[in-house]
């Protein structure tokens, strides 16, 4: 591997400097050499060496503005903002048109949270610099910090106009469009950019993502195709193309795209999961299971992998296997509400009702507030004959899910069983008012209540 002249010069300077430290022999370096040495050590995280180099540099070149600017950078890095600002004022007195001083001053304002002052200071730097792109980018970042996305977008676009190879600016522009929920405008902008830069794989990838956002999956595939033609190793584009093919239900092509990512890079649990999902959609269950098992082997903490295996067996009606895998998942992460919800559903199917109640209880305790979870919990308590407990759970559910007819029909049935007819008729009236069409819920869940003549009369009155 060949080094350019700058790398060779830096390595020579570093070697001389470190040799000087070992021998205690003072050598001379010009101020630019010192700047490069100090910045190298800062970038490498070797702050003690950076401080030693700065101390020696200022002793040899006490009036160097470049070294003072490096000193300011180090002070800012160490959060000594007042000292850094004091030093900047010195530079202003010596060189009032030093663009780097204004940029550093802006970084101090930014660190203090004074982003408007940072922007004002950067605007001064704009009038002094030849490197407009960098300053536009810095202004864009300041606007991002204060959530002024339209202004941020404007300055990142200005940055890209001055440096069309600045990929971070391109990403930031798309981020602004995404945050502002402007996919159509983003597509227009990216198309215009691609007209000027047709070989920008990043732009093709980003426009593909925007087509995904508006569900135009065919155009998304075409965009990702261009990105991967320009850069065959572009994993993100291959991955997104796989997702687009999945949405088009072209599962074999999706698998091909996902497999390419595995050829380019190391195994990925997410990719294994996506391939498994595709095989399941193709009804190739053995291959689907193989990739789901690869998923959890690669990353045992990826809950989507365990859920995919559990749901796979639930769909097949193999609840014993489903229970085996959900128990393995819970053993790894017992704080996962999605695992406990499935644990409950599976145990209910296996007629292990007390275990099911425990599962629903844990799921809700961990934050599962889905209506179905509450309903299944109450239904399971009803099967166990714990009618009061079932009523209590439904009342708790009604505080979260207001005016839900499924809760009201169940409350009516349970209150009739408990012979609390006034409450029963109250909830039955609510249920019939909310959704008359589904009044058969009462028949399905409470057949003995359904045949009650008073109940039938009440239903008919409401119907009429």
XYZ file of C-alpha atoms in Angstrom:
464
model
C 0.000 0.000 0.000
C 1.457 3.347 -1.076
C 1.315 6.517 1.011
C 0.943 9.984 -0.449
C 3.418 12.757 0.327
C 1.238 14.204 3.102
C 1.065 10.839 4.898
C 4.807 10.336 4.548
C 5.530 13.814 5.894
C 3.169 13.294 8.833
C 4.723 9.925 9.687
C 8.186 11.484 9.553
C 7.089 14.344 11.826
C 5.464 11.909 14.303
C 8.579 9.744 14.349
C 10.819 12.768 15.048
C 8.452 14.083 17.735
C 8.196 10.756 19.583
C 11.943 10.269 19.316
C 12.392 13.722 20.876
C 10.153 12.761 23.808
C 12.181 9.605 24.445
C 15.566 11.345 24.332
C 14.543 14.659 25.959
C 16.363 16.312 23.071
C 14.512 19.409 21.800
C 13.995 19.439 18.036
C 12.514 22.221 15.908
C 9.229 21.793 14.008
C 7.502 24.435 11.957
C 4.058 25.536 13.113
C 2.217 23.615 10.397
C 4.029 20.404 11.358
C 2.948 20.920 14.973
C -0.661 21.519 13.892
C -0.716 18.225 12.010
C 0.924 16.342 14.897
C -1.526 17.722 17.465
C -4.605 17.089 15.321
C -3.401 13.546 14.581
C -3.094 12.780 18.285
C -6.499 14.328 19.012
C -8.120 12.282 16.245
C -6.406 9.153 17.598
C -7.625 9.843 21.143
C -4.048 10.290 22.424
C -4.835 13.454 24.342
C -1.758 13.435 26.595
C 0.527 13.415 23.564
C -1.613 16.127 21.945
C -1.199 18.313 25.057
C 2.576 17.768 25.148
C 2.838 18.640 21.467
C 0.726 21.784 21.934
C 2.851 22.936 24.891
C 6.081 22.551 22.910
C 4.485 24.101 19.820
C 3.448 27.267 21.664
C 6.908 27.527 23.217
C 8.489 27.447 19.744
C 5.768 29.479 17.968
C 4.029 31.674 20.587
C 2.448 33.961 17.973
C 1.130 31.323 15.563
C -2.574 31.880 14.920
C -2.871 28.377 13.499
C -1.603 26.881 16.758
C -3.873 29.130 18.791
C -6.813 27.793 16.759
C -5.695 24.231 17.500
C -5.461 25.210 21.170
C -9.036 26.520 21.001
C -10.159 23.236 19.449
C -8.576 21.338 22.327
C -10.131 23.639 24.909
C -13.563 23.160 23.331
C -13.007 19.397 23.275
C -12.327 19.541 27.038
C -15.390 21.790 27.644
C -13.220 24.742 28.718
C -15.460 27.056 26.759
C -14.753 30.311 28.604
C -10.991 29.889 28.116
C -11.541 29.068 24.453
C -13.715 32.157 23.948
C -11.109 34.363 25.616
C -8.471 33.044 23.211
C -10.743 33.691 20.235
C -11.059 37.330 21.263
C -7.254 37.540 21.138
C -7.279 36.191 17.577
C -9.990 38.673 16.558
C -7.712 41.513 17.736
C -4.768 40.157 15.724
C -6.686 38.936 12.653
C -10.326 40.173 12.606
C -11.024 38.395 9.292
C -9.866 34.934 10.289
C -12.632 32.624 9.056
C -11.501 29.691 11.213
C -11.835 31.820 14.354
C -15.500 32.491 13.532
C -16.083 28.784 12.843
C -14.517 27.859 16.183
C -16.512 30.605 17.924
C -19.686 29.142 16.407
C -18.784 25.698 17.786
C -18.483 27.256 21.254
C -21.921 28.871 20.949
C -23.271 25.540 19.734
C -21.831 23.685 22.719
C -23.447 26.251 25.009
C -26.800 25.632 23.311
C -26.802 29.147 21.810
C -27.542 27.945 18.288
C -28.895 31.236 16.929
C -25.628 32.958 17.893
C -23.733 30.077 16.272
C -25.698 30.633 13.054
C -25.045 34.393 13.118
C -21.325 33.739 13.618
C -21.209 31.194 10.799
C -22.893 33.705 8.503
C -19.962 36.045 9.171
C -17.592 33.179 8.296
C -19.501 32.726 5.010
C -18.368 36.191 3.921
C -14.731 35.361 4.680
C -14.269 31.808 3.410
C -13.625 30.232 0.036
C -14.837 26.875 1.405
C -18.551 27.662 1.308
C -19.709 24.045 1.361
C -18.324 23.310 4.840
C -19.830 26.460 6.357
C -23.218 25.844 4.736
C -23.126 22.350 6.194
C -22.338 23.699 9.677
C -25.241 26.174 9.449
C -27.517 23.334 8.375
C -26.486 21.328 11.446
C -27.240 24.258 13.750
C -30.738 24.507 12.290
C -31.147 20.755 12.822
C -30.306 21.215 16.506
C -33.209 23.677 16.910
C -35.610 21.610 14.765
C -35.899 24.212 12.017
C -35.918 21.575 9.302
C -36.850 23.788 6.356
C -33.904 26.091 7.055
C -31.625 23.110 7.652
C -32.681 21.605 4.335
C -32.031 24.902 2.529
C -28.437 25.117 3.800
C -27.640 21.456 3.146
C -28.861 21.974 -0.419
C -26.583 25.039 -0.673
C -23.744 22.855 0.606
C -24.433 20.232 -2.060
C -24.588 22.885 -4.762
C -21.041 23.874 -3.816
C -19.780 20.316 -3.357
C -21.848 17.733 -5.198
C -19.756 14.892 -3.753
C -20.657 15.693 -0.133
C -22.609 12.538 0.714
C -23.316 13.573 4.300
C -25.087 16.694 2.987
C -27.154 14.506 0.670
C -28.124 12.218 3.553
C -29.018 15.233 5.697
C -31.237 16.697 2.963
C -33.144 13.415 2.686
C -33.372 13.246 6.486
C -35.059 16.673 6.461
C -37.518 15.578 3.773
C -38.256 12.415 5.797
C -38.767 14.359 9.016
C -41.046 16.835 7.244
C -42.948 13.917 5.648
C -42.304 15.200 2.124
C -41.580 12.066 0.060
C -42.866 13.558 -3.206
C -40.679 16.655 -2.841
C -37.746 14.406 -1.904
C -38.219 12.372 -5.093
C -38.315 15.572 -7.182
C -35.120 16.846 -5.554
C -33.305 13.521 -5.956
C -34.337 13.194 -9.588
C -32.894 16.651 -10.269
C -29.699 15.699 -8.434
C -29.433 12.442 -10.398
C -29.783 14.396 -13.655
C -26.545 16.141 -12.661
C -24.917 13.117 -10.972
C -26.266 9.983 -12.693
C -23.607 7.750 -11.129
C -24.387 8.640 -7.500
C -25.287 5.296 -5.939
C -26.290 7.100 -2.743
C -28.852 9.224 -4.609
C -30.308 6.156 -6.358
C -30.526 4.350 -3.014
C -32.224 7.311 -1.356
C -34.747 7.784 -4.156
C -35.533 4.077 -3.873
C -36.275 4.575 -0.179
C -38.634 7.426 -1.031
C -40.497 5.230 -3.532
C -40.797 2.661 -0.730
C -42.356 5.373 1.460
C -45.084 6.044 -1.117
C -45.492 2.288 -1.768
C -44.353 2.469 -5.390
C -42.360 -0.726 -5.025
C -41.732 -1.261 -8.741
C -39.948 2.091 -9.074
C -38.136 1.374 -5.825
C -36.736 -1.853 -7.300
C -35.568 0.028 -10.395
C -33.808 2.656 -8.265
C -32.086 0.060 -6.091
C -31.052 -1.768 -9.281
C -29.227 1.344 -10.488
C -27.534 1.735 -7.078
C -26.280 -1.874 -7.176
C -25.141 -1.584 -10.806
C -23.004 1.434 -9.840
C -21.739 -0.268 -6.687
C -22.157 -4.058 -6.641
C -21.067 -4.141 -2.972
C -23.777 -1.715 -1.806
C -25.372 -3.900 0.874
C -28.040 -1.349 1.838
C -29.381 -1.212 -1.718
C -29.486 -5.016 -2.055
C -31.280 -5.227 1.291
C -33.847 -2.584 0.391
C -34.397 -4.246 -2.984
C -35.228 -7.434 -1.112
C -37.820 -5.566 0.963
C -39.318 -4.042 -2.182
C -39.615 -7.468 -3.818
C -41.288 -8.778 -0.644
C -43.892 -6.028 -0.889
C -44.431 -7.002 -4.536
C -44.868 -10.621 -3.327
C -41.960 -11.629 -5.574
C -40.444 -13.730 -2.832
C -37.907 -15.676 -4.931
C -36.361 -12.424 -6.170
C -36.385 -11.086 -2.613
C -34.461 -14.168 -1.456
C -31.915 -13.617 -4.258
C -31.335 -10.028 -3.110
C -30.991 -11.041 0.526
C -28.548 -13.824 -0.371
C -26.335 -11.304 -2.178
C -25.952 -9.373 1.088
C -24.761 -12.572 2.780
C -22.152 -13.055 0.044
C -20.873 -9.493 0.517
C -20.801 -9.358 4.303
C -20.940 -11.563 7.388
C -24.061 -13.429 8.413
C -26.914 -11.200 9.511
C -29.759 -12.290 11.783
C -32.055 -9.743 10.158
C -31.356 -11.112 6.672
C -31.899 -14.695 7.864
C -35.248 -13.594 9.293
C -36.311 -11.942 6.042
C -35.318 -15.035 4.022
C -37.278 -17.241 6.419
C -40.328 -15.017 6.033
C -40.070 -15.290 2.240
C -39.837 -19.076 2.330
C -42.841 -19.204 4.642
C -44.795 -17.043 2.183
C -43.808 -19.567 -0.528
C -45.129 -22.380 1.716
C -41.644 -23.883 1.897
C -41.932 -24.514 5.607
C -38.776 -26.553 6.151
C -36.597 -23.875 4.550
C -38.468 -21.174 6.477
C -37.824 -22.945 9.771
C -34.153 -23.473 8.854
C -33.647 -19.717 8.431
C -35.671 -18.820 11.537
C -33.394 -21.123 13.542
C -30.355 -19.484 11.923
C -31.791 -16.127 12.999
C -31.916 -16.954 16.725
C -28.579 -18.788 16.542
C -26.939 -15.686 15.070
C -28.627 -13.308 17.534
C -30.483 -14.897 20.481
C -31.572 -11.434 21.643
C -33.508 -10.625 18.452
C -37.079 -11.070 19.636
C -38.451 -11.074 16.093
C -36.612 -14.344 15.479
C -38.178 -16.159 18.425
C -41.569 -14.675 17.591
C -41.261 -15.864 13.982
C -40.555 -19.455 15.132
C -43.342 -19.384 17.717
C -45.877 -17.949 15.273
C -44.729 -20.460 12.657
C -45.717 -23.356 14.936
C -48.909 -21.623 16.071
C -50.012 -21.383 12.411
C -49.288 -25.083 11.985
C -51.342 -25.815 15.097
C -48.317 -27.392 16.787
C -48.797 -25.691 20.139
C -46.400 -27.979 22.019
C -43.519 -26.899 19.776
C -44.673 -23.299 19.952
C -44.644 -23.507 23.765
C -41.152 -25.030 23.719
C -39.735 -22.108 21.728
C -41.579 -19.349 23.555
C -40.274 -20.800 26.833
C -36.727 -20.660 25.406
C -37.338 -17.041 24.439
C -38.632 -16.141 27.917
C -35.596 -17.809 29.496
C -33.435 -15.360 27.514
C -35.588 -12.269 28.109
C -38.351 -12.550 30.677
C -39.162 -8.838 30.354
C -40.497 -9.159 26.802
C -44.264 -8.593 26.712
C -44.562 -10.088 23.224
C -43.218 -13.405 24.494
C -45.621 -13.475 27.432
C -48.602 -12.680 25.201
C -47.780 -15.684 23.032
C -47.094 -17.806 26.107
C -50.636 -17.006 27.246
C -52.260 -17.664 23.856
C -50.485 -21.004 23.471
C -51.347 -22.187 26.985
C -54.981 -21.203 26.421
C -55.021 -23.339 23.263
C -53.537 -26.230 25.273
C -56.221 -25.753 27.972
C -53.581 -24.758 30.530
C -55.775 -21.912 31.712
C -53.974 -20.959 34.916
C -50.692 -20.675 32.982
C -52.514 -18.598 30.366
C -53.809 -16.209 33.049
C -50.244 -15.850 34.336
C -49.061 -15.065 30.819
C -51.690 -12.384 30.211
C -50.944 -10.875 33.611
C -47.212 -10.669 32.846
C -47.844 -9.227 29.372
C -50.013 -6.414 30.739
C -47.622 -5.803 33.625
C -44.856 -5.293 31.042
C -46.915 -2.820 29.006
C -49.046 -4.877 26.596
C -52.255 -2.844 26.483
C -53.775 -4.316 23.322
C -57.526 -4.814 23.599
C -57.255 -8.478 22.570
C -54.913 -9.201 25.477
C -57.447 -7.878 27.987
C -60.322 -9.734 26.300
C -58.465 -13.069 26.179
C -57.428 -12.601 29.805
C -61.031 -12.017 30.871
C -62.259 -14.952 28.735
C -59.705 -17.255 30.384
C -60.749 -16.124 33.863
C -64.352 -16.799 32.849
C -63.424 -20.358 31.801
C -61.874 -20.817 35.271
C -65.133 -19.580 36.828
C -63.445 -16.490 38.256
C -66.246 -14.164 37.193
C -65.483 -11.304 39.600
C -61.841 -11.275 38.514
C -62.925 -11.273 34.852
C -65.244 -8.306 35.508
C -62.429 -6.447 37.232
C -60.077 -6.953 34.281
C -62.717 -5.761 31.815
C -63.387 -2.643 33.900
C -59.637 -1.932 33.911
C -59.579 -2.466 30.161
C -62.483 -0.029 29.658
C -60.419 2.738 31.263
C -57.834 2.308 28.483
C -60.182 1.316 25.635
C -63.245 3.524 25.901
C -66.556 2.560 24.267
C -65.450 -0.851 23.011
C -68.460 -3.043 22.275
C -66.488 -6.259 22.890
C -65.841 -5.175 26.481
C -69.444 -4.097 27.004
C -70.976 -7.382 25.757
C -68.658 -9.359 28.024
C -69.436 -7.180 31.039
C -73.147 -7.621 30.358
C -72.813 -11.415 30.193
C -70.696 -11.643 33.351
C -73.034 -9.378 35.336
C -76.000 -11.528 34.257
C -74.137 -14.623 35.485
C -73.476 -12.815 38.780
C -77.183 -11.870 38.897
C -76.408 -8.165 38.952
C -79.123 -7.434 36.418
C -79.139 -3.642 36.669
C -75.447 -3.448 35.750
C -75.925 -6.174 33.175
C -78.687 -4.323 31.309
C -76.702 -1.086 31.526
C -73.710 -2.669 29.747
C -75.914 -4.566 27.316
C -77.567 -1.277 26.295
C -74.136 0.288 25.794
C -72.985 -2.662 23.704
C -76.087 -2.681 21.497
C -75.773 1.063 20.990
C -72.072 0.807 20.059
C -72.428 -2.168 17.707
C -75.735 -3.975 17.293
C -74.457 -6.119 14.430
C -72.070 -8.041 16.717
C -74.585 -8.799 19.465
C -73.968 -12.503 18.785
C -70.838 -12.095 20.968
C -73.282 -12.632 23.824
C -74.485 -15.896 22.300
C -70.959 -17.162 21.615
C -69.548 -16.347 25.054
C -72.617 -16.636 27.282
C -75.116 -19.166 25.819
C -77.042 -19.438 29.084
C -77.498 -15.655 29.165
C -78.440 -15.540 25.481
C -81.518 -17.764 25.967
C -82.833 -15.569 28.801
C -86.205 -14.195 27.542
C -85.561 -10.817 29.203
C -82.279 -10.516 27.362
C -83.906 -11.418 24.025
C -86.682 -8.910 24.667
C -84.120 -6.191 25.419
C -82.240 -6.959 22.211
C -85.434 -6.867 20.133
C -86.468 -3.542 21.652
C -83.134 -2.069 20.697
C -83.411 -3.531 17.203
C -86.848 -1.987 16.712
